[in-house]
Short mmCIF file of C-alpha atoms in Angstrom, two decimals:
data_model
loop_
_atom_site.label_atom_id
_atom_site.label_comp_id
_atom_site.label_asym_id
_atom_site.label_seq_id
_atom_site.Cartn_x
_atom_site.Cartn_y
_atom_site.Cartn_z
CA MET A 1 13.85 11.56 66.81
CA ARG A 2 14.52 10.71 63.19
CA GLN A 3 11.53 9.29 61.34
CA TYR A 4 12.17 6.30 59.09
CA SER A 5 10.08 5.18 56.16
CA ALA A 6 8.06 2.06 56.74
CA ASP A 7 8.77 0.98 53.12
CA LEU A 8 11.57 -1.57 53.45
CA THR A 9 11.25 -2.88 49.87
CA PRO A 10 14.69 -3.00 48.23
CA PRO A 11 14.95 -0.55 45.30
CA TRP A 12 15.55 -3.36 42.80
CA LYS A 13 12.25 -4.97 43.77
CA LYS A 14 10.14 -1.85 43.48
CA PRO A 15 7.96 -1.71 40.36
CA LYS A 16 9.31 0.62 37.72
CA PRO A 17 7.08 3.53 36.73
CA VAL A 18 5.05 2.90 33.61
CA PRO A 19 6.19 5.25 30.82
CA GLU A 20 3.69 7.62 29.28
CA VAL A 21 3.55 7.64 25.49
CA PRO A 22 1.65 10.20 23.38
CA ALA A 23 -1.07 8.48 21.33
CA GLU A 24 0.17 9.90 18.03
CA PRO A 25 -1.72 8.85 14.87
CA GLY A 26 -0.10 5.77 13.36
CA LEU A 27 1.36 4.46 16.65
CA VAL A 28 0.78 0.69 16.77
CA VAL A 29 -0.13 -0.72 20.20
CA GLU A 30 -1.90 -3.73 21.68
CA GLU A 31 -4.68 -3.76 24.26
CA PRO A 32 -3.68 -6.80 26.36
CA GLY A 33 -7.13 -7.53 27.75
CA THR A 34 -8.56 -8.28 24.30
CA GLY A 35 -5.39 -8.86 22.29
CA PHE A 36 -6.57 -6.21 19.81
CA CYS A 37 -3.58 -4.71 17.98
CA GLY A 38 -3.89 -1.65 15.80
CA ALA A 39 -2.74 1.82 14.85
CA VAL A 40 -3.99 4.91 16.63
CA ILE A 41 -6.34 6.85 14.38
CA ARG A 42 -7.98 9.12 16.96
CA CYS A 43 -7.38 10.18 20.56
CA GLU A 44 -10.06 12.09 22.42
CA ALA A 45 -10.73 12.94 26.06
CA GLY A 46 -10.41 9.65 27.90
CA THR A 47 -10.45 7.32 24.88
CA VAL A 48 -8.31 6.15 21.98
CA THR A 49 -9.49 4.57 18.73
CA LEU A 50 -7.37 1.84 17.13
CA GLU A 51 -7.61 0.38 13.62
CA ASP A 52 -6.28 -3.11 12.92
CA ARG A 53 -4.79 -4.36 9.64
CA PHE A 54 -8.24 -5.42 8.41
CA GLY A 55 -9.71 -1.93 8.90
CA LYS A 56 -11.68 -2.82 12.05
CA HIS A 57 -12.00 -0.05 14.66
CA ARG A 58 -12.10 -0.42 18.47
CA VAL A 59 -12.37 2.28 21.13
CA PHE A 60 -10.52 1.81 24.44
CA PRO A 61 -10.26 3.94 27.59
CA LEU A 62 -6.97 5.69 28.34
CA GLU A 63 -6.16 3.78 31.51
CA PRO A 64 -2.78 3.71 33.30
CA GLY A 65 -0.65 0.86 31.97
CA GLY A 66 -3.45 -0.08 29.63
CA PHE A 67 -1.47 -0.90 26.47
CA LEU A 68 1.57 -2.73 25.18
CA LEU A 69 4.07 -1.01 22.90
CA GLU A 70 6.57 -3.44 21.39
CA GLY A 71 5.86 -5.76 24.31
CA ARG A 72 6.32 -3.10 27.02
CA VAL A 73 3.50 -1.85 29.25
CA VAL A 74 2.80 1.84 28.60
CA THR A 75 0.24 4.46 29.46
CA LEU A 76 -1.17 6.25 26.45
CA VAL A 77 -1.82 9.96 26.87
CA ARG A 78 -3.32 12.56 24.59
CA PRO A 79 -0.64 14.08 22.36
CA SER A 80 0.12 17.76 22.66
CA ALA A 81 -1.35 19.98 19.99
CA GLY A 82 0.83 20.23 16.89
CA PRO A 83 0.74 20.10 13.11
CA VAL A 84 -1.59 17.41 11.78
CA ARG A 85 0.20 14.78 9.76
CA PRO A 86 -1.42 12.29 7.39
CA THR A 87 -1.95 8.96 9.15
CA ARG A 88 -2.21 6.93 5.94
CA THR A 89 -0.39 6.77 2.65
CA ALA A 90 -2.35 6.81 -0.62
CA SER A 91 -2.28 3.00 -0.60
CA GLY A 92 -3.95 2.88 2.82
CA SER A 93 -0.82 1.86 4.75
CA VAL A 94 0.05 3.50 8.06
CA ALA A 95 2.22 6.54 7.28
CA VAL A 96 5.69 6.59 8.83
CA PRO A 97 6.61 10.25 9.45
CA GLY A 98 10.25 11.00 8.70
CA ALA A 99 10.94 7.55 7.26
CA ARG A 100 13.86 7.47 4.84
CA ALA A 101 13.78 5.68 1.53
CA ARG A 102 15.51 2.33 1.65
CA VAL A 103 18.44 1.58 -0.63
CA ALA A 104 16.97 -0.03 -3.76
CA ARG A 105 16.60 -3.80 -3.67
CA ALA A 106 17.98 -6.02 -6.36
CA GLY A 107 14.39 -7.11 -6.99
CA ARG A 108 12.13 -5.14 -9.32
CA ILE A 109 8.53 -4.71 -10.35
CA TYR A 110 7.82 -4.30 -14.05
CA VAL A 111 4.53 -2.92 -15.39
CA GLU A 112 3.35 -2.87 -18.97
CA GLY A 113 3.50 0.83 -19.78
CA ARG A 114 4.27 4.35 -18.64
CA HIS A 115 0.70 5.05 -17.53
CA ASP A 116 0.76 1.91 -15.37
CA ALA A 117 4.02 3.05 -13.77
CA GLU A 118 2.66 6.53 -13.06
CA LEU A 119 -0.46 5.14 -11.39
CA VAL A 120 1.53 2.70 -9.25
CA GLU A 121 3.87 5.52 -8.21
CA LYS A 122 1.01 7.82 -7.23
CA VAL A 123 -0.76 5.28 -5.02
CA TRP A 124 2.05 3.03 -3.79
CA GLY A 125 5.07 5.34 -4.16
CA ASP A 126 5.55 6.00 -0.42
CA ASP A 127 5.38 2.28 0.38
CA LEU A 128 7.74 1.35 -2.45
CA ARG A 129 10.38 3.86 -1.38
CA ILE A 130 10.33 2.59 2.20
CA GLU A 131 10.65 -0.99 0.93
CA GLY A 132 13.34 -0.05 -1.61
CA VAL A 133 11.37 -1.40 -4.58
CA VAL A 134 11.92 0.15 -8.02
CA VAL A 135 9.17 0.06 -10.67
CA GLU A 136 10.03 0.03 -14.38
CA TYR A 137 7.85 -0.37 -17.46
CA LEU A 138 8.03 -2.76 -20.41
CA GLU A 139 6.06 -1.16 -23.26
CA GLY A 140 4.37 -4.49 -23.94
CA VAL A 141 5.01 -8.11 -22.99
CA ASP A 142 6.44 -9.53 -26.23
CA ASP A 143 10.00 -9.03 -24.98
CA LEU A 144 9.26 -10.32 -21.48
CA PRO A 145 11.07 -13.68 -21.90
CA SER A 146 14.33 -11.98 -22.89
CA ILE A 147 13.95 -9.37 -20.13
CA VAL A 148 13.42 -12.06 -17.49
CA SER A 149 16.35 -14.06 -18.84
CA SER A 150 18.63 -11.03 -18.67
CA PHE A 151 17.41 -10.12 -15.19
CA ALA A 152 18.10 -13.66 -13.92
CA PRO A 153 15.72 -13.68 -10.91
CA GLY A 154 16.96 -15.36 -7.75
CA PRO A 155 16.27 -15.59 -4.00
CA ASP A 156 17.76 -12.14 -3.38
CA ALA A 157 16.51 -10.58 -6.62
CA ARG A 158 12.89 -11.41 -7.15
CA LEU A 159 11.04 -10.10 -10.17
CA GLY A 160 7.36 -9.17 -10.24
CA VAL A 161 5.45 -8.27 -13.42
CA LEU A 162 2.01 -6.66 -13.82
CA VAL A 163 0.30 -7.27 -17.16
CA ASP A 164 -2.80 -5.60 -18.62
CA HIS A 165 -5.81 -7.69 -19.65
CA LEU A 166 -4.27 -11.05 -18.77
CA VAL A 167 -6.85 -13.55 -20.07
CA PRO A 168 -6.28 -17.34 -20.04
CA GLY A 169 -5.46 -18.75 -23.47
CA THR A 170 -4.18 -15.51 -24.99
CA LYS A 171 -0.67 -14.86 -26.29
CA GLU A 172 0.03 -12.70 -23.24
CA TRP A 173 -1.10 -15.52 -20.97
CA ARG A 174 1.24 -18.02 -22.61
CA ILE A 175 4.17 -15.59 -22.34
CA ALA A 176 3.41 -15.01 -18.66
CA GLU A 177 3.24 -18.75 -18.00
CA SER A 178 6.55 -19.33 -19.75
CA VAL A 179 8.52 -16.96 -17.50
CA THR A 180 6.82 -17.62 -14.15
CA SER A 181 9.07 -19.38 -11.66
CA GLU A 182 9.88 -19.56 -7.96
CA HIS A 183 11.54 -16.15 -8.13
CA ALA A 184 9.55 -14.52 -10.96
CA LEU A 185 5.84 -13.80 -10.58
CA VAL A 186 3.60 -12.49 -13.36
CA VAL A 187 0.10 -11.35 -12.44
CA GLY A 188 -2.54 -9.57 -14.46
CA HIS A 189 -5.68 -7.53 -14.07
CA PRO A 190 -8.77 -7.97 -16.26
CA TYR A 191 -8.83 -4.46 -17.73
CA ILE A 192 -8.11 -3.69 -21.37
CA ASP A 193 -6.01 -0.73 -20.26
CA ILE A 194 -4.86 0.65 -16.91
CA TRP A 195 -7.33 3.53 -17.40
CA GLN A 196 -10.14 1.08 -16.66
CA ALA A 197 -8.68 0.33 -13.22
CA VAL A 198 -9.75 3.84 -12.14
CA LYS A 199 -13.28 3.76 -10.78
CA PRO A 200 -15.71 5.66 -13.02
CA ALA A 201 -17.12 7.49 -9.98
CA ALA A 202 -13.71 9.11 -9.40
CA LEU A 203 -14.02 10.68 -12.87
CA GLY A 204 -17.67 11.67 -12.62
CA ILE A 205 -18.84 9.15 -15.24
CA GLU A 206 -21.32 6.28 -14.85
CA ALA A 207 -19.15 3.66 -16.53
CA TRP A 208 -16.31 3.16 -18.97
CA PRO A 209 -17.85 3.00 -22.46
CA ALA A 210 -17.71 -0.16 -24.54
CA VAL A 211 -15.40 0.17 -27.54
CA PRO A 212 -15.97 -2.13 -30.55
CA LYS A 213 -13.21 -4.62 -31.33
CA GLY A 214 -10.76 -3.38 -33.92
CA GLN A 215 -10.82 0.20 -32.64
CA ASP A 216 -8.10 1.72 -30.51
CA TRP A 217 -9.53 1.53 -27.01
CA LYS A 218 -8.23 4.85 -25.67
CA THR A 219 -9.30 6.74 -28.78
CA GLY A 220 -12.74 5.13 -28.69
CA VAL A 221 -13.19 5.99 -25.01
CA CYS A 222 -12.23 9.60 -25.61
CA ARG A 223 -14.67 9.95 -28.50
CA ALA A 224 -17.51 8.36 -26.54
CA LEU A 225 -16.95 10.62 -23.53
CA GLY A 226 -16.23 13.81 -25.46
CA TRP A 227 -12.59 13.91 -24.44
CA PRO A 228 -9.92 15.00 -26.99
CA PRO A 229 -9.00 11.76 -28.82
CA GLU A 230 -5.98 13.33 -30.48
CA ASN A 231 -4.15 13.73 -27.17
CA THR A 232 -4.64 10.66 -25.00
CA GLY A 233 -1.53 11.57 -23.01
CA ALA A 234 -3.16 14.77 -21.75
CA VAL A 235 -6.36 12.86 -21.03
CA TRP A 236 -4.44 10.36 -18.92
CA GLN A 237 -2.82 13.14 -16.88
CA ALA A 238 -6.29 14.54 -16.19
CA ILE A 239 -7.46 11.07 -15.11
CA LEU A 240 -4.41 10.62 -12.88
CA LYS A 241 -5.12 13.89 -11.08
CA ARG A 242 -8.51 12.53 -10.03
CA VAL A 243 -6.91 9.56 -8.26
CA GLY A 244 -6.38 10.54 -4.65
CA SER A 245 -5.84 7.14 -3.04
CA TYR A 246 -6.46 3.41 -3.35
CA LYS A 247 -10.18 4.11 -2.82
CA ASP A 248 -10.34 5.46 -6.38
CA LEU A 249 -9.07 2.18 -7.88
CA GLU A 250 -10.78 -1.11 -8.61
CA PRO A 251 -10.02 -3.95 -6.15
CA GLU A 252 -8.79 -6.25 -8.94
CA LEU A 253 -5.82 -3.92 -9.46
CA LEU A 254 -5.22 -3.30 -5.76
CA GLY A 255 -4.89 -6.99 -5.02
CA ARG A 256 -2.45 -7.63 -7.84
CA VAL A 257 -0.10 -4.76 -6.95
CA GLU A 258 -0.10 -5.69 -3.25
CA GLU A 259 0.66 -9.28 -4.24
CA LEU A 260 3.68 -8.18 -6.26
CA ILE A 261 5.02 -5.94 -3.49
CA ASP A 262 4.73 -8.81 -1.00
CA PHE A 263 6.45 -11.17 -3.42
CA VAL A 264 9.38 -8.90 -4.25
CA THR A 265 9.97 -7.90 -0.61
CA GLY A 266 9.70 -11.48 0.61
CA SER A 267 6.75 -10.75 2.91
CA GLY A 268 4.50 -13.04 0.93
CA GLY A 269 4.74 -16.05 -1.34
CA ALA A 270 7.49 -18.61 -1.40
#
């Protein structure tokens, strides 16, 4: 006698199997029980550690159907052994392996000088390429009004500008105020030069030396620290090599650059 299955549930009503997804570093998932959403930073036997956008860590068990990936229920599993890839860019963002650079936006970010541009590229370069944001430098802010006028910022071509030592009441401040608009944002950091935005600890010094007014700041710093004052370009390259990530920069600079990126890409501001 033929044996029949007792399961009479129509195929279209049977629950679909929950897909298994390797918990690769950088994968963003949500734990539905707590609503915690974050990127995978570690996966060990039976547990996975997530980090949210504020840097908070939570450890969760690897349970069947225990997570949501883009709104779908999934089961996270330990990834197979393979080459270790960086999980973060130098700016602290989640790395996107294999991501292609986006076609350049019409919007731009201008910084005051070449050293500023090199520092922004080193720390935020990966993020900027993915967002399609180009960084150029001004060599000073005196010509900023004419540059902004020629650029003609608009809704699809926002302009962001980073200025050194932007102090209320100064000439630079007045220039910045005169060109700021709905589609043009000028922000500044408090440092005399972009060198100062590098944390002294990253360079093995206790603090940036004070340089008397009237003296060239870079030259004075080099003399005070025993660095060659006749070649500040070489000194800067040595400083730049000591910057490994955003952790080596002062928060006043970090906040201003992130603000400009958000503004130009439309993910922040008006």
